[in-house]
Short mmCIF file of N, CA and C and ligand atoms in Angstrom, two decimals:
data_model
loop_
_atom_site.label_atom_id
_atom_site.label_comp_id
_atom_site.label_asym_id
_atom_site.label_seq_id
_atom_site.Cartn_x
_atom_site.Cartn_y
_atom_site.Cartn_z
N MET A 1 -12.12 11.34 -20.53
CA MET A 1 -11.79 11.02 -19.14
C MET A 1 -10.21 10.94 -18.77
N SER A 2 -9.84 11.69 -17.81
CA SER A 2 -8.32 11.49 -17.49
C SER A 2 -8.20 10.21 -16.70
N THR A 3 -6.73 9.82 -16.98
CA THR A 3 -6.42 8.56 -16.29
C THR A 3 -6.20 8.67 -14.76
N ILE A 4 -6.75 7.71 -13.97
CA ILE A 4 -6.39 7.68 -12.59
C ILE A 4 -5.30 6.94 -12.23
N ARG A 5 -4.41 7.67 -11.72
CA ARG A 5 -2.85 7.07 -11.10
C ARG A 5 -2.84 6.68 -9.83
N VAL A 6 -2.82 5.42 -9.64
CA VAL A 6 -2.58 4.70 -8.41
C VAL A 6 -1.18 4.37 -8.17
N ALA A 7 -0.61 4.83 -7.16
CA ALA A 7 0.83 4.45 -6.45
C ALA A 7 0.54 3.41 -5.71
N VAL A 8 1.44 2.16 -5.74
CA VAL A 8 1.09 0.99 -5.26
C VAL A 8 2.42 0.76 -4.25
N LEU A 9 2.34 0.73 -3.06
CA LEU A 9 3.39 0.49 -2.18
C LEU A 9 3.32 -0.97 -1.69
N VAL A 10 4.28 -1.78 -2.02
CA VAL A 10 4.24 -3.16 -1.73
C VAL A 10 5.24 -3.30 -0.32
N GLY A 11 4.60 -4.05 0.39
CA GLY A 11 5.32 -4.31 1.88
C GLY A 11 6.32 -5.41 2.05
N SER A 12 6.51 -6.11 0.89
CA SER A 12 7.54 -7.29 1.06
C SER A 12 8.45 -7.05 -0.12
N LEU A 13 9.76 -7.33 0.31
CA LEU A 13 10.89 -6.96 -0.58
C LEU A 13 11.34 -8.35 -1.35
N ARG A 14 10.66 -9.27 -1.07
CA ARG A 14 11.06 -10.71 -1.75
C ARG A 14 10.88 -10.50 -3.28
N ALA A 15 11.77 -11.10 -3.99
CA ALA A 15 11.57 -11.06 -5.62
C ALA A 15 10.49 -11.93 -5.87
N ASP A 16 10.28 -13.13 -4.96
CA ASP A 16 9.14 -14.01 -5.23
C ASP A 16 8.06 -13.82 -4.19
N SER A 17 7.77 -12.50 -3.93
CA SER A 17 6.61 -12.02 -2.86
C SER A 17 5.39 -12.37 -3.67
N LEU A 18 4.37 -12.92 -2.85
CA LEU A 18 3.07 -13.13 -3.29
C LEU A 18 2.35 -11.70 -3.34
N ASN A 19 2.60 -10.99 -2.46
CA ASN A 19 1.96 -9.70 -2.40
C ASN A 19 2.53 -8.91 -3.70
N ARG A 20 3.70 -9.06 -3.91
CA ARG A 20 4.22 -8.25 -5.13
C ARG A 20 3.43 -8.79 -6.52
N LYS A 21 3.35 -10.13 -6.56
CA LYS A 21 2.63 -10.70 -7.60
C LYS A 21 1.06 -10.34 -7.69
N VAL A 22 0.59 -10.05 -6.64
CA VAL A 22 -0.82 -9.70 -6.71
C VAL A 22 -0.76 -8.24 -7.25
N ALA A 23 0.15 -7.41 -6.67
CA ALA A 23 0.14 -5.99 -7.28
C ALA A 23 0.32 -5.91 -8.67
N GLU A 24 1.42 -6.82 -9.17
CA GLU A 24 1.54 -6.66 -10.60
C GLU A 24 0.48 -7.33 -11.42
N LYS A 25 -0.23 -8.39 -10.86
CA LYS A 25 -1.53 -8.71 -11.66
C LYS A 25 -2.53 -7.74 -11.55
N LEU A 26 -2.71 -6.92 -10.50
CA LEU A 26 -3.86 -5.93 -10.47
C LEU A 26 -3.40 -4.86 -11.48
N ALA A 27 -2.12 -4.52 -11.42
CA ALA A 27 -1.59 -3.56 -12.49
C ALA A 27 -1.85 -4.10 -13.87
N ALA A 28 -1.48 -5.27 -14.08
CA ALA A 28 -1.82 -5.77 -15.60
C ALA A 28 -3.18 -5.63 -16.06
N GLU A 29 -4.06 -5.91 -15.08
CA GLU A 29 -5.68 -6.15 -15.26
C GLU A 29 -6.33 -4.96 -14.83
N ALA A 30 -5.59 -3.59 -14.78
CA ALA A 30 -6.24 -2.45 -14.19
C ALA A 30 -7.31 -2.16 -15.14
N PRO A 31 -8.54 -1.65 -14.73
CA PRO A 31 -9.65 -1.14 -15.24
C PRO A 31 -9.32 -0.05 -16.35
N GLU A 32 -10.06 -0.01 -17.32
CA GLU A 32 -9.73 1.02 -18.36
C GLU A 32 -9.64 2.33 -17.70
N GLY A 33 -8.90 3.21 -18.05
CA GLY A 33 -8.55 4.51 -17.50
C GLY A 33 -7.99 4.65 -16.29
N VAL A 34 -7.49 3.50 -15.83
CA VAL A 34 -6.67 3.49 -14.53
C VAL A 34 -5.31 2.77 -14.66
N THR A 35 -4.25 3.50 -14.31
CA THR A 35 -2.86 2.94 -14.17
C THR A 35 -2.33 2.57 -12.64
N LEU A 36 -1.89 1.48 -12.45
CA LEU A 36 -1.30 0.96 -11.16
C LEU A 36 0.22 1.08 -11.46
N SER A 37 0.69 1.83 -10.66
CA SER A 37 2.42 1.72 -10.74
C SER A 37 3.08 1.42 -9.37
N ILE A 38 3.79 0.21 -9.34
CA ILE A 38 4.48 -0.12 -8.09
C ILE A 38 5.58 0.90 -7.78
N VAL A 39 5.56 1.39 -6.63
CA VAL A 39 6.63 2.49 -6.43
C VAL A 39 7.73 1.71 -5.82
N GLU A 40 8.93 1.75 -6.69
CA GLU A 40 10.08 0.90 -6.37
C GLU A 40 11.05 1.77 -5.47
N GLY A 41 12.01 1.02 -5.06
CA GLY A 41 12.96 1.69 -4.11
C GLY A 41 12.68 1.93 -2.72
N LEU A 42 11.65 1.28 -2.19
CA LEU A 42 11.34 1.52 -0.65
C LEU A 42 12.64 0.81 0.13
N ASP A 43 13.19 -0.28 -0.66
CA ASP A 43 14.54 -0.81 0.34
C ASP A 43 15.67 -0.01 0.15
N GLN A 44 15.69 1.09 -0.70
CA GLN A 44 16.74 2.28 -0.81
C GLN A 44 16.42 3.43 0.35
N LEU A 45 15.23 3.53 0.88
CA LEU A 45 15.02 4.55 1.93
C LEU A 45 15.87 4.23 3.15
N PRO A 46 16.65 5.12 3.68
CA PRO A 46 17.24 5.11 5.17
C PRO A 46 16.25 5.20 6.02
N PHE A 47 16.37 4.65 7.34
CA PHE A 47 15.52 4.61 8.21
C PHE A 47 15.31 6.30 8.54
N TYR A 48 14.00 6.61 8.62
CA TYR A 48 13.74 7.91 8.85
C TYR A 48 14.26 8.69 9.94
N ASN A 49 14.93 9.80 9.79
CA ASN A 49 15.64 10.52 10.84
C ASN A 49 15.36 11.99 10.49
N GLU A 50 14.97 12.78 11.25
CA GLU A 50 14.64 14.06 11.05
C GLU A 50 15.88 14.94 10.51
N GLU A 51 17.09 14.62 11.08
CA GLU A 51 18.06 15.16 10.64
C GLU A 51 18.48 14.98 9.15
N LEU A 52 18.20 13.69 8.75
CA LEU A 52 18.64 13.48 7.32
C LEU A 52 17.34 14.26 6.28
N ASP A 53 16.50 14.60 6.97
CA ASP A 53 15.33 15.28 6.23
C ASP A 53 15.40 16.73 6.32
N ALA A 54 16.19 17.28 7.07
CA ALA A 54 16.34 18.75 7.45
C ALA A 54 16.62 19.60 6.26
N GLY A 55 17.57 19.19 5.39
CA GLY A 55 17.85 20.00 4.16
C GLY A 55 17.45 19.27 3.02
N ASP A 56 18.31 18.83 2.16
CA ASP A 56 17.71 18.08 0.95
C ASP A 56 17.69 16.74 1.37
N ALA A 57 16.48 16.19 1.24
CA ALA A 57 16.22 14.81 1.48
C ALA A 57 17.07 13.77 0.55
N PRO A 58 17.40 12.61 1.30
CA PRO A 58 17.99 11.53 0.39
C PRO A 58 17.27 11.32 -1.07
N ALA A 59 18.05 11.17 -2.04
CA ALA A 59 17.47 11.03 -3.45
C ALA A 59 16.39 9.90 -3.33
N ALA A 60 16.65 8.62 -2.64
CA ALA A 60 15.72 7.83 -2.68
C ALA A 60 14.16 8.19 -2.08
N ALA A 61 14.31 9.02 -1.04
CA ALA A 61 13.19 9.56 -0.35
C ALA A 61 12.38 10.70 -1.40
N VAL A 62 13.34 11.46 -2.20
CA VAL A 62 12.77 12.44 -3.10
C VAL A 62 12.00 11.47 -4.09
N ALA A 63 12.51 10.46 -4.68
CA ALA A 63 11.82 9.80 -5.66
C ALA A 63 10.56 9.18 -5.16
N VAL A 64 10.66 8.58 -3.93
CA VAL A 64 9.39 8.00 -3.64
C VAL A 64 8.43 8.90 -3.28
N ARG A 65 8.73 9.92 -2.64
CA ARG A 65 7.71 11.05 -2.40
C ARG A 65 7.06 11.49 -3.75
N GLN A 66 7.92 11.74 -4.67
CA GLN A 66 7.37 12.31 -5.93
C GLN A 66 6.49 11.22 -6.63
N ALA A 67 6.78 10.05 -6.50
CA ALA A 67 5.91 8.93 -7.09
C ALA A 67 4.50 9.07 -6.53
N VAL A 68 4.44 9.10 -5.22
CA VAL A 68 3.36 9.23 -4.57
C VAL A 68 2.53 10.48 -4.66
N ALA A 69 3.24 11.69 -4.58
CA ALA A 69 2.75 12.91 -4.91
C ALA A 69 2.09 13.01 -6.27
N ASP A 70 2.52 12.37 -7.05
CA ASP A 70 2.03 12.40 -8.74
C ASP A 70 0.84 11.63 -8.82
N ALA A 71 0.44 10.62 -7.76
CA ALA A 71 -0.58 9.82 -8.00
C ALA A 71 -1.86 10.38 -7.57
N ASP A 72 -3.02 9.95 -7.88
CA ASP A 72 -4.25 10.19 -7.46
C ASP A 72 -4.77 9.40 -6.35
N ARG A 73 -4.32 8.16 -6.24
CA ARG A 73 -4.74 7.23 -5.17
C ARG A 73 -3.62 6.47 -4.67
N VAL A 74 -3.59 5.99 -3.49
CA VAL A 74 -2.55 5.11 -3.01
C VAL A 74 -2.95 3.57 -2.64
N LEU A 75 -2.38 2.67 -2.97
CA LEU A 75 -2.76 1.43 -2.48
C LEU A 75 -1.62 0.56 -2.06
N VAL A 76 -1.86 0.21 -0.98
CA VAL A 76 -0.72 -0.83 -0.21
C VAL A 76 -1.29 -2.22 -0.31
N VAL A 77 -0.21 -2.85 -0.84
CA VAL A 77 -0.31 -4.38 -0.71
C VAL A 77 0.80 -5.01 0.01
N THR A 78 0.25 -5.61 1.23
CA THR A 78 1.30 -5.90 2.15
C THR A 78 1.04 -7.19 2.68
N PRO A 79 2.17 -8.02 3.16
CA PRO A 79 1.97 -9.06 4.22
C PRO A 79 1.98 -8.45 5.65
N GLU A 80 2.16 -9.57 6.64
CA GLU A 80 2.19 -8.88 7.86
C GLU A 80 3.48 -9.69 8.50
N TYR A 81 4.09 -8.88 9.31
CA TYR A 81 5.36 -9.27 10.13
C TYR A 81 5.17 -9.18 11.60
N ASN A 82 5.22 -10.33 12.23
CA ASN A 82 5.16 -10.00 13.62
C ASN A 82 3.78 -9.20 14.18
N GLY A 83 2.59 -9.52 13.33
CA GLY A 83 1.62 -8.92 13.96
C GLY A 83 1.56 -7.46 13.68
N THR A 84 2.26 -6.94 12.64
CA THR A 84 2.00 -5.53 12.34
C THR A 84 2.60 -5.58 10.82
N MET A 85 2.81 -4.22 10.42
CA MET A 85 3.27 -4.11 8.72
C MET A 85 4.76 -4.45 8.79
N PRO A 86 5.30 -4.81 7.89
CA PRO A 86 6.80 -4.96 7.62
C PRO A 86 7.33 -3.50 7.99
N ALA A 87 8.63 -3.59 8.43
CA ALA A 87 9.32 -2.27 8.80
C ALA A 87 9.55 -1.45 7.44
N VAL A 88 9.79 -2.04 6.47
CA VAL A 88 10.05 -1.28 5.21
C VAL A 88 8.76 -0.45 4.88
N LEU A 89 7.69 -1.05 5.03
CA LEU A 89 6.37 -0.23 4.70
C LEU A 89 6.31 0.94 5.58
N ASN A 90 6.46 0.47 7.18
CA ASN A 90 6.25 1.61 8.09
C ASN A 90 7.28 2.75 7.86
N ASN A 91 8.65 2.58 7.61
CA ASN A 91 9.44 3.49 7.06
C ASN A 91 9.10 4.28 5.98
N ALA A 92 8.52 3.61 4.82
CA ALA A 92 8.11 4.57 3.61
C ALA A 92 6.85 5.38 4.33
N ILE A 93 5.99 4.82 5.11
CA ILE A 93 4.95 5.74 5.54
C ILE A 93 5.66 6.96 6.29
N ASP A 94 6.71 6.69 7.14
CA ASP A 94 7.21 7.95 7.76
C ASP A 94 7.89 8.95 6.95
N TRP A 95 8.50 8.60 5.80
CA TRP A 95 9.09 9.43 4.71
C TRP A 95 8.02 10.04 4.16
N LEU A 96 6.82 9.47 3.85
CA LEU A 96 5.68 10.01 3.08
C LEU A 96 4.77 10.99 3.94
N SER A 97 4.94 10.95 5.26
CA SER A 97 4.35 11.82 6.54
C SER A 97 4.87 13.10 6.41
N ARG A 98 6.03 13.40 5.92
CA ARG A 98 6.75 14.54 6.19
C ARG A 98 6.90 15.31 5.00
N PRO A 99 7.04 16.60 4.92
CA PRO A 99 6.83 17.63 5.98
C PRO A 99 5.65 17.55 6.57
N TYR A 100 5.51 17.67 7.92
CA TYR A 100 4.31 17.52 8.75
C TYR A 100 3.07 18.40 8.11
N GLY A 101 2.05 17.68 7.73
CA GLY A 101 1.01 18.47 7.30
C GLY A 101 1.21 18.53 5.83
N ALA A 102 2.00 18.20 5.13
CA ALA A 102 2.13 18.45 3.75
C ALA A 102 2.83 17.21 3.06
N GLY A 103 2.93 16.10 3.82
CA GLY A 103 3.55 14.86 3.19
C GLY A 103 2.92 14.43 2.03
N ALA A 104 3.51 13.59 1.08
CA ALA A 104 2.95 13.14 -0.09
C ALA A 104 1.54 12.31 0.02
N LEU A 105 1.51 11.75 1.28
CA LEU A 105 0.24 11.21 1.57
C LEU A 105 -1.00 11.95 1.99
N SER A 106 -0.59 13.30 2.07
CA SER A 106 -1.83 14.02 2.66
C SER A 106 -2.94 14.08 1.64
N ALA A 107 -4.29 13.88 2.21
CA ALA A 107 -5.51 13.99 1.55
C ALA A 107 -5.54 12.89 0.47
N LYS A 108 -4.40 12.09 0.27
CA LYS A 108 -4.60 11.04 -0.82
C LYS A 108 -5.60 9.92 -0.33
N PRO A 109 -6.59 9.63 -1.17
CA PRO A 109 -7.42 8.33 -1.00
C PRO A 109 -6.54 7.09 -0.85
N PHE A 110 -6.63 6.29 0.01
CA PHE A 110 -5.69 5.29 0.42
C PHE A 110 -6.30 4.02 0.81
N ALA A 111 -5.99 3.04 0.36
CA ALA A 111 -6.75 1.57 0.75
C ALA A 111 -5.29 0.74 0.86
N VAL A 112 -5.59 -0.40 1.72
CA VAL A 112 -4.64 -1.32 2.14
C VAL A 112 -5.30 -2.91 1.77
N ILE A 113 -4.38 -3.59 1.15
CA ILE A 113 -5.04 -5.05 0.97
C ILE A 113 -3.70 -5.92 1.08
N GLY A 114 -3.91 -7.11 1.17
CA GLY A 114 -2.67 -8.00 1.12
C GLY A 114 -3.12 -9.40 1.61
N THR A 115 -2.03 -10.36 1.57
CA THR A 115 -2.38 -11.66 1.75
C THR A 115 -1.24 -12.27 2.56
N THR A 116 -1.62 -13.41 3.36
CA THR A 116 -0.66 -14.01 4.22
C THR A 116 -1.12 -15.50 4.18
N PRO A 117 -0.19 -16.39 4.40
CA PRO A 117 -0.32 -17.70 4.41
C PRO A 117 -0.90 -18.15 5.88
N THR A 118 -1.60 -17.37 6.50
CA THR A 118 -2.21 -17.57 7.79
C THR A 118 -3.75 -17.28 7.77
N PRO A 119 -4.40 -17.71 8.89
CA PRO A 119 -5.94 -17.62 8.62
C PRO A 119 -6.55 -16.12 8.45
N TYR A 120 -5.67 -15.29 9.08
CA TYR A 120 -6.39 -13.88 9.27
C TYR A 120 -5.93 -13.00 8.04
N GLY A 121 -4.89 -13.55 7.23
CA GLY A 121 -4.55 -12.80 6.03
C GLY A 121 -4.03 -11.36 6.22
N GLY A 122 -3.41 -11.40 7.43
CA GLY A 122 -2.65 -10.21 7.78
C GLY A 122 -3.36 -8.95 8.25
N LYS A 123 -4.46 -9.31 8.91
CA LYS A 123 -5.54 -8.31 9.24
C LYS A 123 -4.87 -7.02 10.20
N TRP A 124 -3.95 -7.80 11.15
CA TRP A 124 -3.20 -6.70 12.27
C TRP A 124 -2.34 -5.72 11.30
N ALA A 125 -1.48 -6.26 10.36
CA ALA A 125 -0.97 -5.32 9.55
C ALA A 125 -1.66 -4.43 8.82
N HIS A 126 -2.80 -4.75 8.27
CA HIS A 126 -3.65 -4.00 7.46
C HIS A 126 -4.35 -2.92 8.33
N ASN A 127 -4.70 -3.18 9.65
CA ASN A 127 -5.24 -2.38 10.58
C ASN A 127 -4.40 -1.32 10.81
N ASP A 128 -3.07 -1.76 11.24
CA ASP A 128 -1.95 -0.73 11.62
C ASP A 128 -1.49 0.07 10.30
N THR A 129 -1.46 -0.46 9.35
CA THR A 129 -1.35 0.43 8.15
C THR A 129 -2.28 1.49 7.91
N ALA A 130 -3.62 1.16 8.02
CA ALA A 130 -4.75 2.02 7.94
C ALA A 130 -4.57 3.28 8.92
N ARG A 131 -4.18 2.77 10.13
CA ARG A 131 -4.14 3.69 11.22
C ARG A 131 -2.92 4.82 11.17
N SER A 132 -2.04 4.11 10.49
CA SER A 132 -0.68 4.86 10.52
C SER A 132 -0.90 5.96 9.34
N ALA A 133 -1.52 5.25 8.29
CA ALA A 133 -1.57 6.38 7.04
C ALA A 133 -2.73 7.38 7.27
N ASN A 134 -3.64 7.11 8.00
CA ASN A 134 -4.57 8.25 8.65
C ASN A 134 -3.95 9.26 9.48
N ILE A 135 -3.16 8.87 10.35
CA ILE A 135 -2.32 9.90 11.07
C ILE A 135 -1.37 10.86 10.22
N ALA A 136 -0.89 10.01 9.08
CA ALA A 136 0.04 10.64 8.14
C ALA A 136 -0.76 11.53 7.06
N GLY A 137 -2.09 11.58 7.42
CA GLY A 137 -2.94 12.57 6.70
C GLY A 137 -3.80 12.02 5.19
N ALA A 138 -3.53 10.79 5.28
CA ALA A 138 -4.20 10.09 4.00
C ALA A 138 -5.75 9.94 4.36
N VAL A 139 -6.48 9.88 3.21
CA VAL A 139 -8.01 9.58 3.47
C VAL A 139 -8.26 8.07 3.32
N VAL A 140 -8.13 7.34 4.33
CA VAL A 140 -8.20 5.78 4.37
C VAL A 140 -9.57 5.59 4.22
N LEU A 141 -9.57 4.64 3.23
CA LEU A 141 -10.94 3.79 2.96
C LEU A 141 -10.83 2.52 3.62
N GLU A 142 -11.44 2.61 4.97
CA GLU A 142 -11.20 1.28 5.78
C GLU A 142 -12.42 0.32 5.25
N ASP A 143 -13.15 0.61 4.90
CA ASP A 143 -14.33 -0.37 4.21
C ASP A 143 -13.63 -1.33 3.03
N VAL A 144 -12.66 -0.74 2.46
CA VAL A 144 -12.10 -1.37 1.32
C VAL A 144 -10.91 -2.44 1.65
N THR A 145 -10.72 -2.41 2.74
CA THR A 145 -9.50 -3.32 3.11
C THR A 145 -9.88 -4.63 2.74
N VAL A 146 -8.72 -5.60 2.25
CA VAL A 146 -9.12 -6.98 2.08
C VAL A 146 -7.88 -7.70 2.73
N SER A 147 -8.18 -8.40 3.60
CA SER A 147 -6.96 -9.31 4.45
C SER A 147 -7.19 -10.65 3.91
N GLN A 148 -6.49 -11.06 2.95
CA GLN A 148 -6.88 -12.30 2.42
C GLN A 148 -5.80 -13.54 2.93
N SER A 149 -6.52 -14.64 3.47
CA SER A 149 -5.76 -15.76 3.65
C SER A 149 -5.21 -16.45 2.38
N ALA A 150 -4.09 -17.03 2.39
CA ALA A 150 -3.52 -17.73 1.22
C ALA A 150 -3.53 -19.21 1.63
N LEU A 151 -4.10 -19.47 2.74
CA LEU A 151 -4.18 -21.00 3.01
C LEU A 151 -5.15 -21.65 2.19
N GLU A 152 -4.71 -22.72 1.52
CA GLU A 152 -5.60 -23.45 0.71
C GLU A 152 -6.22 -22.75 -0.44
N VAL A 153 -5.66 -21.48 -0.68
CA VAL A 153 -6.22 -20.70 -1.84
C VAL A 153 -5.29 -20.31 -2.59
N ASP A 154 -5.60 -20.26 -3.92
CA ASP A 154 -4.54 -19.75 -4.82
C ASP A 154 -4.91 -18.55 -5.24
N VAL A 155 -4.28 -17.44 -4.54
CA VAL A 155 -4.98 -16.18 -4.67
C VAL A 155 -4.75 -15.61 -5.80
N LEU A 156 -3.77 -15.67 -6.60
CA LEU A 156 -3.70 -15.20 -7.96
C LEU A 156 -4.62 -15.78 -8.92
N ASN A 157 -4.98 -17.08 -8.89
CA ASN A 157 -5.68 -17.73 -9.95
C ASN A 157 -7.24 -18.10 -9.59
N ASP A 158 -7.61 -17.92 -8.28
CA ASP A 158 -8.78 -17.96 -7.86
C ASP A 158 -9.73 -16.88 -8.55
N ALA A 159 -10.53 -16.91 -9.07
CA ALA A 159 -11.12 -15.76 -9.83
C ALA A 159 -12.01 -15.11 -8.70
N GLU A 160 -12.63 -15.73 -7.84
CA GLU A 160 -13.59 -15.06 -6.85
C GLU A 160 -12.60 -14.37 -5.87
N VAL A 161 -11.47 -15.06 -5.29
CA VAL A 161 -10.54 -14.41 -4.34
C VAL A 161 -9.87 -13.23 -5.23
N PHE A 162 -9.28 -13.25 -6.19
CA PHE A 162 -8.77 -12.27 -6.85
C PHE A 162 -9.59 -11.20 -7.31
N GLY A 163 -10.98 -11.47 -7.57
CA GLY A 163 -11.92 -10.52 -7.71
C GLY A 163 -12.14 -9.72 -6.54
N LYS A 164 -11.97 -10.10 -5.22
CA LYS A 164 -12.37 -9.27 -4.07
C LYS A 164 -11.12 -8.37 -4.16
N LEU A 165 -9.91 -8.73 -4.57
CA LEU A 165 -8.77 -7.71 -4.55
C LEU A 165 -9.25 -6.72 -5.60
N GLN A 166 -9.52 -7.01 -6.90
CA GLN A 166 -9.83 -6.20 -7.81
C GLN A 166 -11.08 -5.13 -7.28
N ALA A 167 -11.92 -5.72 -6.70
CA ALA A 167 -13.06 -5.06 -6.33
C ALA A 167 -12.57 -3.89 -5.35
N ALA A 168 -11.63 -4.12 -4.47
CA ALA A 168 -11.04 -3.16 -3.67
C ALA A 168 -10.39 -2.01 -4.64
N VAL A 169 -9.61 -2.45 -5.46
CA VAL A 169 -9.05 -1.36 -6.35
C VAL A 169 -9.98 -0.50 -6.98
N GLN A 170 -11.16 -1.05 -7.43
CA GLN A 170 -12.18 -0.34 -8.07
C GLN A 170 -12.88 0.49 -7.15
N ALA A 171 -13.21 0.17 -6.00
CA ALA A 171 -13.65 1.10 -4.84
C ALA A 171 -12.71 2.22 -4.72
N LEU A 172 -11.51 1.88 -4.49
CA LEU A 172 -10.53 3.00 -4.33
C LEU A 172 -10.51 3.92 -5.45
N VAL A 173 -10.43 3.37 -6.76
CA VAL A 173 -10.58 4.40 -7.79
C VAL A 173 -11.86 5.14 -8.00
N ASP A 174 -12.96 4.59 -7.42
CA ASP A 174 -14.45 5.19 -7.58
C ASP A 174 -14.42 6.22 -6.61
N TYR A 175 -13.78 6.29 -5.48
CA TYR A 175 -13.86 7.17 -4.13
C TYR A 175 -14.02 8.65 -4.82
N SER A 176 -14.97 9.30 -4.25
CA SER A 176 -15.32 10.47 -4.58
C SER A 176 -15.32 11.29 -3.21
N GLU A 177 -14.74 12.58 -3.35
CA GLU A 177 -14.70 13.37 -2.10
C GLU A 177 -16.22 13.85 -1.91
N THR A 178 -16.84 14.27 -2.92
CA THR A 178 -18.26 14.74 -2.88
C THR A 178 -19.09 13.56 -2.25
N ALA A 179 -18.92 12.43 -2.84
CA ALA A 179 -19.82 11.52 -2.51
C ALA A 179 -19.71 11.28 -0.99
N ALA A 180 -18.31 11.17 -0.56
CA ALA A 180 -18.04 10.97 0.76
C ALA A 180 -18.47 11.81 1.70
N ALA A 181 -18.57 13.04 1.46
CA ALA A 181 -18.95 14.13 2.40
C ALA A 181 -20.36 14.14 2.99
C1 LIG B 1 6.02 -13.50 8.95
N1 LIG B 1 4.78 -14.02 8.43
C2 LIG B 1 3.54 -13.53 9.14
N2 LIG B 1 2.36 -13.96 8.75
C3 LIG B 1 1.43 -13.48 9.60
O1 LIG B 1 0.09 -13.74 9.11
N3 LIG B 1 1.48 -12.88 10.54
C4 LIG B 1 2.52 -12.58 11.24
O2 LIG B 1 2.58 -11.82 12.13
C5 LIG B 1 3.69 -12.89 10.49
N4 LIG B 1 4.98 -12.70 10.95
C6 LIG B 1 6.09 -12.82 10.18
C7 LIG B 1 7.39 -12.36 10.39
C8 LIG B 1 8.45 -12.42 9.65
C9 LIG B 1 9.62 -11.84 9.82
C10 LIG B 1 8.16 -12.97 8.39
C11 LIG B 1 9.54 -13.22 7.56
C12 LIG B 1 7.05 -13.58 8.09
C13 LIG B 1 4.50 -14.84 7.35
C14 LIG B 1 4.21 -13.98 6.25
O3 LIG B 1 3.02 -13.46 6.03
C15 LIG B 1 4.61 -14.61 4.66
O4 LIG B 1 6.07 -14.72 4.86
C16 LIG B 1 4.35 -13.97 3.57
O5 LIG B 1 4.24 -14.75 2.47
C17 LIG B 1 5.06 -12.96 3.20
O6 LIG B 1 4.51 -12.20 1.99
P1 LIG B 1 5.24 -12.17 0.56
O7 LIG B 1 6.76 -11.88 0.90
O8 LIG B 1 4.99 -13.36 -0.10
O9 LIG B 1 4.55 -11.15 -0.06
#
């Protein structure tokens, strides 16, 4: 069986980000036959501007697009900022949505999870990410979304809580176009 490659977009740039730690632990404990790779360099992307994208795209955009294009699945792990996704993630989705109709997200099975230290766990950010990715052409698995509150919960070390995040990865990996049709 060939390896299923999952490109992971992390919506927080903090070195100490809990969402990055979740992504790293999911990668370290990936199921057999699955690799999760965090797409680095989202902070190097300029704000999307069609003029910058008219000829040769900036090197950072080429690299991020290639990392996603090479993957079989896309997983977002993100917190919420001001009731929506962080700007760095929104900007990455914009770059991945072009060329129109043929962006790197096009037809990619896509899921979004994440955690915030608030009661709703970033639900608005996750809903907005799903809507945006859908418009960008991804096949969004909305049932797979996990918005995990980190209030009074050790997200990384609570087996039940972390298990929900792992189950989301498994559902994304298990997605089959034929079964979904
Ligand atoms: C936040 N935070 C936040 N949390 C939330 O649940 N809803 C929100 O609307 C916001 N808004 C917000 C705005 C800004 C500018 C910041 C910096 C933070 C809190 C946020 O969820 C928290 O900082 C997370 O821990 C960030 O995740 P990482 O960096 O630990 O992955």
